XYZ file of C-alpha atoms in Angstrom:
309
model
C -57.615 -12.052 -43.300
C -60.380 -9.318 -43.220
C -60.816 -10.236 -39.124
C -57.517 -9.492 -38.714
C -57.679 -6.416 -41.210
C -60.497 -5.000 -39.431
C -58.818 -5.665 -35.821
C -55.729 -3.964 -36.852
C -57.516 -0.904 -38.209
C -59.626 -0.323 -34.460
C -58.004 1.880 -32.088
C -56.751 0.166 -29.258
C -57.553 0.869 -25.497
C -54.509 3.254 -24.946
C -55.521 4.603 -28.434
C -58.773 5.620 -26.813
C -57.620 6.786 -24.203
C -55.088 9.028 -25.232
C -57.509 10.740 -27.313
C -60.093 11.182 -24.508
C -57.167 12.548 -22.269
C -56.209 15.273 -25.460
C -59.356 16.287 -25.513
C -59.745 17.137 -22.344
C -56.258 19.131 -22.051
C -57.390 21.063 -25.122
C -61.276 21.674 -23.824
C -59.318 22.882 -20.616
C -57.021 25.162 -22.426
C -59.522 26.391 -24.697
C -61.962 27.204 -21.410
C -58.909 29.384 -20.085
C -58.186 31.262 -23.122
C -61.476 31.998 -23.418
C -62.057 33.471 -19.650
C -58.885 35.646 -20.201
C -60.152 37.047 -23.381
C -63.476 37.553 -21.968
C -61.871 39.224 -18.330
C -59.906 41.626 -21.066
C -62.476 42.574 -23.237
C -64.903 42.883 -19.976
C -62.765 45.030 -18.130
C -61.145 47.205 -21.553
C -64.926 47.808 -22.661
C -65.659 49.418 -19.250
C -62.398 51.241 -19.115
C -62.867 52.592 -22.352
C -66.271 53.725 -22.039
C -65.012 57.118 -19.842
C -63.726 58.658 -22.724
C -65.559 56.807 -25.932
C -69.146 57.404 -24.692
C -68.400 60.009 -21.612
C -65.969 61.827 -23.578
C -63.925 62.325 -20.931
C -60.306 63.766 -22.202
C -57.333 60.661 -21.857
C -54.569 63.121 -20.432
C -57.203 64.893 -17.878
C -57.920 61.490 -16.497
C -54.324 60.784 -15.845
C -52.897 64.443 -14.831
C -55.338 66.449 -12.883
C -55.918 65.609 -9.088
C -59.899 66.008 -8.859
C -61.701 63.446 -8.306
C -65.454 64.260 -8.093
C -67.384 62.434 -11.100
C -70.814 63.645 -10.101
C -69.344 67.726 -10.568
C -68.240 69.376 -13.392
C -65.576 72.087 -13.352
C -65.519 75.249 -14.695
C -65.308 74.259 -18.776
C -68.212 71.947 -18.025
C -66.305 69.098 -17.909
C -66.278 66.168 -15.591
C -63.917 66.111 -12.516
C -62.229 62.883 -13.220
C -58.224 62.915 -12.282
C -56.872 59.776 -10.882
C -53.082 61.605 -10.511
C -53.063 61.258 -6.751
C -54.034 57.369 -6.584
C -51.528 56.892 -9.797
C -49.005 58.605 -7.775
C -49.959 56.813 -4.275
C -49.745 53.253 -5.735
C -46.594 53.612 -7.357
C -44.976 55.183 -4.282
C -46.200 52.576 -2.036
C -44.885 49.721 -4.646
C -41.529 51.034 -5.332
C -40.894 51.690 -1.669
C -42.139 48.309 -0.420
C -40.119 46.417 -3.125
C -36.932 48.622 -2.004
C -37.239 48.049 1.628
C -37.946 44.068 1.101
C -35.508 43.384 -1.920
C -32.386 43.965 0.898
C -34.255 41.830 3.676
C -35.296 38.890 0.328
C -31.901 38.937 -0.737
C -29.907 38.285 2.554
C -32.641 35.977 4.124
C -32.118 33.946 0.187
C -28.287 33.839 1.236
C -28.354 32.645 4.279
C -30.973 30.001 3.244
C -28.838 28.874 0.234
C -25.018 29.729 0.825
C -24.180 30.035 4.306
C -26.798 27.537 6.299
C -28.241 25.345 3.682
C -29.625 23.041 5.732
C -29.901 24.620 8.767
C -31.530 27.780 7.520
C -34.136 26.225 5.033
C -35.173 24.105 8.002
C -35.761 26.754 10.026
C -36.827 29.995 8.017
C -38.984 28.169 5.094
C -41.969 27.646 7.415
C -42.182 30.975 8.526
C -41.810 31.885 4.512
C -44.259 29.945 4.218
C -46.654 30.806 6.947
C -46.256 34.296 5.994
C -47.632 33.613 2.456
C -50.609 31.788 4.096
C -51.866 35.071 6.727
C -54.773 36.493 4.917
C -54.705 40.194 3.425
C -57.312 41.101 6.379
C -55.076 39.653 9.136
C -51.807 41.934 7.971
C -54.488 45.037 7.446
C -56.036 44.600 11.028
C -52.427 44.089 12.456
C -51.115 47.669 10.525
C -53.966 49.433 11.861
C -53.023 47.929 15.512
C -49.734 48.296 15.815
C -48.551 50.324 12.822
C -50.749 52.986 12.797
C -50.305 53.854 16.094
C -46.644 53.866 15.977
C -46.026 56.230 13.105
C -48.250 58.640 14.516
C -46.394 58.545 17.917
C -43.210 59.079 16.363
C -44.242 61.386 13.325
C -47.729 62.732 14.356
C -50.863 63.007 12.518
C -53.180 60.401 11.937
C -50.579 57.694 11.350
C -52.076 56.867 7.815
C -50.473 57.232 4.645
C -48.126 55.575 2.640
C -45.388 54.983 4.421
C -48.108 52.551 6.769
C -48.822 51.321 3.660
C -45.124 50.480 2.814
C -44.408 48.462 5.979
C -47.598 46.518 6.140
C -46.550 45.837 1.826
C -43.511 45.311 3.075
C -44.095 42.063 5.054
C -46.385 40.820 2.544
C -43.999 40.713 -0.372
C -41.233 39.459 1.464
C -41.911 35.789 1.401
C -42.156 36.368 -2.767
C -39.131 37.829 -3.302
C -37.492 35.292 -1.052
C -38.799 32.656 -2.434
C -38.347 33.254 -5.646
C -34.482 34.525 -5.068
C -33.989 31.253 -3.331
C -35.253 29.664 -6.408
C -32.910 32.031 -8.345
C -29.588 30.949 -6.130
C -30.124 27.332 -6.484
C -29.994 27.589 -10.384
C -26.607 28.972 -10.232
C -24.852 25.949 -11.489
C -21.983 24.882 -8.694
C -19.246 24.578 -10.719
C -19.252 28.563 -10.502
C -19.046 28.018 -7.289
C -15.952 25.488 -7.321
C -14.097 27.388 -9.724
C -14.546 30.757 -7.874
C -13.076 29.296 -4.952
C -10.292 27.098 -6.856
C -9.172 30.314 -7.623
C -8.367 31.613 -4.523
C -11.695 33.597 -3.595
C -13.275 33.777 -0.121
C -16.962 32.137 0.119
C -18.290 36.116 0.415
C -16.228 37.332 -2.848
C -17.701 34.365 -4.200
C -21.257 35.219 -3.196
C -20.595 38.710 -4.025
C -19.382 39.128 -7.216
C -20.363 35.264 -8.940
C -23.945 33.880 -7.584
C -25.583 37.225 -7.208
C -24.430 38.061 -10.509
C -25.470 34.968 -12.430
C -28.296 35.241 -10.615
C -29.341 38.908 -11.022
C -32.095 38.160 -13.945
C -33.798 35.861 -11.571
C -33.666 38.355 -8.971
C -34.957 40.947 -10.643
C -37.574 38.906 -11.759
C -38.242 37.747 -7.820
C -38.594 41.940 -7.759
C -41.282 42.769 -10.531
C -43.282 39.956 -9.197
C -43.328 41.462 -5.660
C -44.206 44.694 -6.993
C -46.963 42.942 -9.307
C -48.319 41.509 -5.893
C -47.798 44.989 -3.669
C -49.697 46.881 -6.951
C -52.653 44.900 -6.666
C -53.269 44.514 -3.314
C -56.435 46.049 -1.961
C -57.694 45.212 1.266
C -54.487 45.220 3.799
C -53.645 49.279 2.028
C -57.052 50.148 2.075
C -57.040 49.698 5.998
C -54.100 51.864 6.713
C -53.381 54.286 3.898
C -55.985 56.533 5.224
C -58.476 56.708 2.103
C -58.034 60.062 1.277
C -58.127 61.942 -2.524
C -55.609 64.171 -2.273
C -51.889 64.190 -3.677
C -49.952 62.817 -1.207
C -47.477 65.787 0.286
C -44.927 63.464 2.516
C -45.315 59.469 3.830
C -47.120 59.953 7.036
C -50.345 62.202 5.271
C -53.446 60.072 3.980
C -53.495 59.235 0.801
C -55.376 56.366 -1.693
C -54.277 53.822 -4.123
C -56.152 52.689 -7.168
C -57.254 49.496 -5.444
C -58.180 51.073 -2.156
C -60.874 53.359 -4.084
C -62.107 50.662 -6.152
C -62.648 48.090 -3.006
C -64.290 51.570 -1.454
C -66.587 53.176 -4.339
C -67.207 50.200 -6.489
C -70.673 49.063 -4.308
C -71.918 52.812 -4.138
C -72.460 53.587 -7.768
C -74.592 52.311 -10.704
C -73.615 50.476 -13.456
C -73.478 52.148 -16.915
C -72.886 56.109 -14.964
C -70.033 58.261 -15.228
C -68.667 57.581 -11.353
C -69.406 53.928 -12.343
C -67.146 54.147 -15.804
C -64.611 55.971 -13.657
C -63.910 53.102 -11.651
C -63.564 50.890 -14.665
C -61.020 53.052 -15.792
C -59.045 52.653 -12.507
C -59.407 48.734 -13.024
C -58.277 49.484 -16.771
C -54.507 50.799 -15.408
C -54.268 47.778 -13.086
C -55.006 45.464 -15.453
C -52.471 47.172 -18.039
C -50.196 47.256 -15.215
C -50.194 43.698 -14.320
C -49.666 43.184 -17.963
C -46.181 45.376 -17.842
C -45.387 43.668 -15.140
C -45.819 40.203 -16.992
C -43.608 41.672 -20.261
C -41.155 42.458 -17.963
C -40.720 39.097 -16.673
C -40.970 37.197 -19.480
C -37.871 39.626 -21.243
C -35.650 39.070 -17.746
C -36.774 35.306 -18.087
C -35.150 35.628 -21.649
C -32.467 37.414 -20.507
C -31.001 34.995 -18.085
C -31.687 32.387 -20.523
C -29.944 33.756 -22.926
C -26.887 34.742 -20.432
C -26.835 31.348 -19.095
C -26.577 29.567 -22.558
C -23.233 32.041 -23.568
C-alpha cells in the first residue's frame, strides 16, 4: 500500500512537463515586461532630464520654433523649441493617412465584396510585397522620382512635406488595407443576406451595412497607419529636406521629430543639453505611440461592444 501511496503522490511525465512548459511562458513574459519597463523608464529619464536638471521651461520646449541648444537667447535661456518638427510630423501623418485611407478602403472592397477570389489572388502579393520593401528602398525611390517631380511642377527644391506624404503614403497603404480587409471579413454575412433580402443593391449594401459595422475596425486600420507613418525615420528623413524651420506650405523643407533624431543623435554627447534635447524628442514619440495604442484598444472596445448589442 505505501508503493502505491508513494507512486500516486509523484508527478507524472505530463505533470512535469506542464510545469517546465509554465515556467517557461511565465520566464518569457516576465523577460518582456521587464524590457518594456526598462525601454520606458530609459527613455522618460532622458526625456525628463531637459527640464528637471537643465531647467528648461515645458511650454518653451513645445511652442517656440528655435532650435539651437548650444545658444542661449536673450533671457539667458536655452534655445530649445521643437514647434516646427511637432508641427511637420503631424502634418505629414494626418495627410498620408487621408490620402491612403480612400485608396485602403476601396482596394479592401474590391478584395472582399466585389472579387473575392479573384482580387485576393491577385492584389495580396503586391500587399504583401509592399510591406516587405525596406524603409531605404521607398526613401531612395522618393528622392529619384518624387523629388524631382514636385519641384518640376511646383518649384523649389522639391523637399518638404508633401514628398514626405506620398513616399508615407505608399508605405502605409498595405496596413490600412490589410487590416480593413481583416475588418470586412468580420462583418458577419447574415448582414449581408438580410440587406439584400430586403431589396438592397450589393453597393447600398456595401455602403450603408459592411462599412458601417465595420467602421471601428477601420478606424482602427487608420490609427495604426498613422502610428507607423509617425515613427518612421529613414524614408522622411531622405526627402523632407531636413530643415528647422516652420513649415510655410507642402513643397518648402521642413523636419520631423524622427528625421532630427536619426540626424543629430551621433553628433552630440551623452549627459549635454543638445544630447537631453533629443531625448526629449524621443520622449513625444514614445508618448505618442502610446496615444496611439489607447486609441486602439477603446475602438477595439467599441466594436466589441457594438457587435455584442
Amino acid at each position: 500500500m505505501d508503493d502505491i501511496q508513494k507512486k500516486l503522490q509523484q508527478s507524472s511525465k505530463a505533470t512535469r512537463q506542464e510545469r517546465l512548459g509554465k515556467s517557461i511562458c511565465y520566464t518569457c513574459i516576465g523577460l518582456i515586461i521587464l524590457l518594456v519597463a526598462c525601454i520606458l523608464y530609459f527613455i522618460a529619464s532622458k526625456g525628463i532630464a531637459t527640464f528637471t536638471r537643465d531647467h528648461v521651461n515645458i511650454w518653451q520646449f513645445l511652442t517656440t520654433s528655435n532650435w539651437e541648444p548650444g545658444n542661449l537667447d536673450s533671457k539667458g535661456r536655452p534655445m530649445i523649441g521643437a514647434l516646427p518638427m511637432i508641427v511637420t510630423s503631424f502634418s505629414v501623418t494626418l495627410l498620408a493617412a487621408l490620402v491612403a485611407t480612400p485608396f485602403a478602403i476601396g482596394v479592401a472592397i474590391f478584395m472582399t465584396e466585389i472579387s473575392a477570389r479573384n482580387g485576393a489572388k491577385f492584389l495580396q502579393p503586391v500587399i504583401e510585397l509592399l510591406v516587405g520593401i525596406p524603409s531605404v528602398v521607398y526613401g531612395f525611390i522618393g528622392l529619384s522620382l518624387i523629388v524631382p517631380f514636385i519641384r518640376n511642377i511646383f518649384g523649389g527644391t522639391g523637399f518638404g512635406i508633401l514628398s514626405g506624404t506620398l513616399v508615407l503614403f505608399v508605405m502605409v497603404l498595405p496596413t490600412i488595407t490589410s487590416l480593413t480587409v481583416d475588418s470586412l471579413k468580420s462583418v458577419p454575412m447574415h448582414y449581408r443576406q438580410a440587406s439584400l433580402a430586403l431589396g438592397a443593391t450589393r453597393w447600398q449594401t456595401i455602403y450603408k451595412v459592411i462599412l458601417r459595422a465595420a467602421t471601428p475596425g477601420i478606424l482602427t486600420a487608420i490609427i495604426f497607419g498613422m502610428a507607423r507613418a509617425f515613427g518612421e525615420a529613414l524614408a522622411v528623413q531622405m526627402v523632407i529636406g531636413n530643415a528647422l524651420l516652420m513649415p510655410k506650405n507642402l513643397v518648402s523643407p521642413a523636419s520631423t521629430l524622427t528625421s532630427k533624431l536619426t540626424t543629430d543623435i551621433g553628433n552630440t554627447v551623452m549627459g549635454t543639453l543638445p544630447n537631453d534635447a533629443l531625448w526629449s524628442l524621443a520622449l513625444i514619440l514614445l508618448l505618442m505611440s502610446l496615444i496611439f495604442n489607447m486609441i486602439v484598444r477603446f475602438l477595439g472596445k467599441r466594436g466589441n461592444i457594438k457587435n455584442a448589442s
